[in-house]
mmCIF file of C-alpha atoms in Angstrom:
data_model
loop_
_atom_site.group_PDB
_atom_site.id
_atom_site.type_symbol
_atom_site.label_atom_id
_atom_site.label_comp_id
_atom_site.label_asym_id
_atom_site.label_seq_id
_atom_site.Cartn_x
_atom_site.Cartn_y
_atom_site.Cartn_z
ATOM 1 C CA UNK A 209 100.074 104.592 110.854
ATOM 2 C CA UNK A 210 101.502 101.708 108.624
ATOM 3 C CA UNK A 211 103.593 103.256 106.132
ATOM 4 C CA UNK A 212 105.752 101.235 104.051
ATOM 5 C CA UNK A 213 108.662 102.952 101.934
ATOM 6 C CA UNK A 214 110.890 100.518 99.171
ATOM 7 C CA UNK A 215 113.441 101.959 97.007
ATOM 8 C CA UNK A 216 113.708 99.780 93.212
ATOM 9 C CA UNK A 217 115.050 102.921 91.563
ATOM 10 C CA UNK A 218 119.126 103.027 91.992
ATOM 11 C CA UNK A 219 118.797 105.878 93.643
ATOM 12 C CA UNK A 220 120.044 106.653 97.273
ATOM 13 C CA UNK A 221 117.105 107.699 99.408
ATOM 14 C CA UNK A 222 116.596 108.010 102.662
ATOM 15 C CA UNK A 223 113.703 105.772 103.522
ATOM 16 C CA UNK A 224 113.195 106.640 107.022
ATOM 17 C CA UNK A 225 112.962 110.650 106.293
ATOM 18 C CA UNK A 226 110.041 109.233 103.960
ATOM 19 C CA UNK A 227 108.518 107.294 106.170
ATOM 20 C CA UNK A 228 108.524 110.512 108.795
ATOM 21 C CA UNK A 229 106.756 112.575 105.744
ATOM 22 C CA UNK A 230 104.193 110.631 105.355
ATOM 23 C CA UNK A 231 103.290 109.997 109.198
ATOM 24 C CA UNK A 232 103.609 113.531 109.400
ATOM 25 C CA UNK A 233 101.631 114.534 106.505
ATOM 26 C CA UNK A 234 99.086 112.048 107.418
ATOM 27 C CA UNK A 235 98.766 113.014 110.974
ATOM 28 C CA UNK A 236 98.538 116.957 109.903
ATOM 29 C CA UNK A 237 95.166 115.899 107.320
ATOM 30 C CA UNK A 238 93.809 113.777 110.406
ATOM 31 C CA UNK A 239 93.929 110.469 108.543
ATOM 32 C CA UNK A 240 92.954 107.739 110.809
ATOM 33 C CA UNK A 241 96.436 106.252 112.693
ATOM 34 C CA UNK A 242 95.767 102.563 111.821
ATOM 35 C CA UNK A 243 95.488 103.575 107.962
ATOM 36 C CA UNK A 244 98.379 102.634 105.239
ATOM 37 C CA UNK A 245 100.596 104.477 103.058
ATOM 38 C CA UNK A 246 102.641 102.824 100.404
ATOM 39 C CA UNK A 247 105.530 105.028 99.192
ATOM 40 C CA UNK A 248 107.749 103.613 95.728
ATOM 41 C CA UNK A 249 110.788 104.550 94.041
ATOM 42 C CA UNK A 250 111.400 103.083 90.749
ATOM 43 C CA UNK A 251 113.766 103.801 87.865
ATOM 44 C CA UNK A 252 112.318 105.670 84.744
ATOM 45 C CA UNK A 253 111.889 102.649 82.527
ATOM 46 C CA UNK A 254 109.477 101.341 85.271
ATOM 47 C CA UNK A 255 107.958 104.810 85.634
ATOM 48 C CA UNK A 256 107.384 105.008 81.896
ATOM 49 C CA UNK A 257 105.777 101.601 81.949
ATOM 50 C CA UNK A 258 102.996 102.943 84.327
ATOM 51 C CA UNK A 259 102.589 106.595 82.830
ATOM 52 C CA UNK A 260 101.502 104.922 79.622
ATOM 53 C CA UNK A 261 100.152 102.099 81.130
ATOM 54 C CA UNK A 262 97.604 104.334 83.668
ATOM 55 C CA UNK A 263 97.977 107.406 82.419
ATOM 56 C CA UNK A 264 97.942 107.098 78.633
ATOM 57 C CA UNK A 265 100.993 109.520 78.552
ATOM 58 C CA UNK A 266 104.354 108.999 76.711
ATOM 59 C CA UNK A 267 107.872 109.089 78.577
ATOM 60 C CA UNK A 268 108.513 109.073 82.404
ATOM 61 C CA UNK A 269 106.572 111.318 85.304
ATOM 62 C CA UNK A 270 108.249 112.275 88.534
ATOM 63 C CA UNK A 271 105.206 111.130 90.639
ATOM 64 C CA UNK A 272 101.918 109.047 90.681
ATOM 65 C CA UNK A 273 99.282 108.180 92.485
ATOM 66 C CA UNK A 274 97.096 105.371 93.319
ATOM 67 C CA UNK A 275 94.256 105.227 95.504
ATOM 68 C CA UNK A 276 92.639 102.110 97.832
ATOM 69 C CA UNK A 277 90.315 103.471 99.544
ATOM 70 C CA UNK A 278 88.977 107.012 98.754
ATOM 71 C CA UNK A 279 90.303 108.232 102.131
ATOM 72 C CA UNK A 280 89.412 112.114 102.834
ATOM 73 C CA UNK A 281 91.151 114.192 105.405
ATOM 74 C CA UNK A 282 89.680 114.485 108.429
ATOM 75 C CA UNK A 283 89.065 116.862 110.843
ATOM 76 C CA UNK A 284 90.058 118.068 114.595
ATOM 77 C CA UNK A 285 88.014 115.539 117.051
ATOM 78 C CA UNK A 286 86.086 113.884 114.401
ATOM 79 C CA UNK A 287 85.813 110.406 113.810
ATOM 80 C CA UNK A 288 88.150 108.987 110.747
ATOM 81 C CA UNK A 289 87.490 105.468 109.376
ATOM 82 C CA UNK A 290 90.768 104.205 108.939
ATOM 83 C CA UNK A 291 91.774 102.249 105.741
ATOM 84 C CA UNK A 292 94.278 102.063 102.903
ATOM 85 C CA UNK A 293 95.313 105.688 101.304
ATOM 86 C CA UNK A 294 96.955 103.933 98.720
ATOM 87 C CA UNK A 295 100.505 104.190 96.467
ATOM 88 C CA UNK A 296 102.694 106.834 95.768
ATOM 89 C CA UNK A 297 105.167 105.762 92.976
ATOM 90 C CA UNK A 298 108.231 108.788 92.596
ATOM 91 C CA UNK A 299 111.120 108.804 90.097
ATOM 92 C CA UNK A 300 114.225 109.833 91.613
ATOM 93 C CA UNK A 301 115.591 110.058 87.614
ATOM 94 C CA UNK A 302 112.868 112.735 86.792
ATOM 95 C CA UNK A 303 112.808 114.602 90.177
ATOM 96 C CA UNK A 304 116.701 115.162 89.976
ATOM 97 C CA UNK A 305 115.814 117.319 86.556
ATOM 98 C CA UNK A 306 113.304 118.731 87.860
ATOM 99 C CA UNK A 307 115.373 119.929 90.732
ATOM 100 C CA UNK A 308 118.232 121.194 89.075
ATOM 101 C CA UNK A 309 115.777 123.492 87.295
ATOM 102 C CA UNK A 310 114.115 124.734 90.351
ATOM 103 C CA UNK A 311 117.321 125.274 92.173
ATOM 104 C CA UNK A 312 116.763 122.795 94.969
ATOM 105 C CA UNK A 313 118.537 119.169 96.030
ATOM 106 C CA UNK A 314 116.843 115.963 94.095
ATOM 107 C CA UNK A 315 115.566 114.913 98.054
ATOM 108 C CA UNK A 316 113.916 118.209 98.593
ATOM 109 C CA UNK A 317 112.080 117.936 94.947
ATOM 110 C CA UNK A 318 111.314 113.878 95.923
ATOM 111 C CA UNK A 319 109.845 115.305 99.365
ATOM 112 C CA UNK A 320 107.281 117.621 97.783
ATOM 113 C CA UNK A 321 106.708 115.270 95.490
ATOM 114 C CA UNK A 322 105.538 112.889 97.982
ATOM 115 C CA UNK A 323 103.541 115.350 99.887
ATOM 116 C CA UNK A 324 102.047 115.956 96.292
ATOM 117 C CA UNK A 325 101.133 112.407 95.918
ATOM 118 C CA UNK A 326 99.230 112.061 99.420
ATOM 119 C CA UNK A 327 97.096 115.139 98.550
ATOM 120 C CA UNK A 328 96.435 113.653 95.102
ATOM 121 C CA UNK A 329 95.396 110.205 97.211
ATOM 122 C CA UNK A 330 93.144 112.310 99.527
ATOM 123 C CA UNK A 331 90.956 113.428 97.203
ATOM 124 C CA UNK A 332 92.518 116.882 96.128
ATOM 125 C CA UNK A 333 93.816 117.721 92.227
ATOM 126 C CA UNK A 334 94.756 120.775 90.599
ATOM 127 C CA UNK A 335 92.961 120.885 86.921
ATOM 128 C CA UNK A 336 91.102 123.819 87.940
ATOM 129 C CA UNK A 337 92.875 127.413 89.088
ATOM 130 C CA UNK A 338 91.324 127.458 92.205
ATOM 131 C CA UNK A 339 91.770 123.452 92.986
ATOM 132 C CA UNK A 340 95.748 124.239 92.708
ATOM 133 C CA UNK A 341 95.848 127.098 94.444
ATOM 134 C CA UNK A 342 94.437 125.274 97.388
ATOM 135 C CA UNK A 343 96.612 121.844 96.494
ATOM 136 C CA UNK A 344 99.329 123.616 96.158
ATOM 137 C CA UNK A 345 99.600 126.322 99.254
ATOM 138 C CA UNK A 346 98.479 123.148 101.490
ATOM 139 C CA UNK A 347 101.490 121.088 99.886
ATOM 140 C CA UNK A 348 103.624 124.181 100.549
ATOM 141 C CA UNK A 349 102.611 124.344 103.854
ATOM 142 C CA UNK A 350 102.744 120.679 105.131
ATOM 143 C CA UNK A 351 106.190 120.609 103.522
ATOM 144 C CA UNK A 352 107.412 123.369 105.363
ATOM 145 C CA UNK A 353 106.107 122.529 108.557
ATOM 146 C CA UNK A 354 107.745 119.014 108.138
ATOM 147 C CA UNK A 355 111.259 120.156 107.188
ATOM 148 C CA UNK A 356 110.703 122.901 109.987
ATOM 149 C CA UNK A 357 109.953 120.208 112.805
ATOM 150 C CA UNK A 358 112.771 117.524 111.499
#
């Protein structure tokens, strides 16, 4: 698993806990070992750049995502083409609001964040009820799991 984590925000993060998420996260869906993960931090002028720029939305978001390859999770024993999942691009800036409101640190927010960004990059969304209530009790669950295990 290639997974390549670079911080241009300002903030402090700690890359390697990142890199561990995504390996993790990765492993847990059954994504092919020799596929890559790009993983971003920018500061919120940058992240406002590519919210309007991709997204046609005003203003800073705390996470996007970009797909390669259309990778799909896999499954136990099955044969996984590997490939390139893609980018995650997180705002420290935005997650540390968010955080404060949820009553949680800014790395905790930026670490479901991320795990939010590789489901969005394997193929799952939440527009529909029924599509977040999956997303989001898998997101929950990987999450857990990972902080459980570290």
């Amino acid at each position: 698993m290639s997974i390549e984590v670079n911080n241009e925000s300002g903030y402090e993060v700690d890359e390697a806990e990142f890199s561990a998420l995504g390996r993790y996260a990765l492993d847990a869906m059954h994504v092919h070992p020799q596929s890559e993960l790009s993983i971003l931090f920018v500061d919120s002028a940058t992240m406002t750049d590519l919210h309007v720029r991709w997204m046609d939305e005003p203003g800073p978001t705390d996470v996007l995502s970009f797909p390669m390859d259309e990778l799909r999770p896999g499954r136990e024993g099955e044969e996984v083409a590997p490939g390139t999942l893609g980018d995650i691009v997180l705002c420290p800036e935005v997650a540390a609001k968010q955080a404060r409101t949820a009553g949680h640190s800014t790395a905790e927010e930026l670490l479901l964040l991320t795990v939010h960004g590789i489901l969005h990059l394997l193929g799952y969304d939440h527009a529909e009820p029924e599509e977040e209530k999956e997303m989001f009790a898998l997101q929950r669950r990987l999450l857990l799991t990972f902080l459980a295990n570290r």
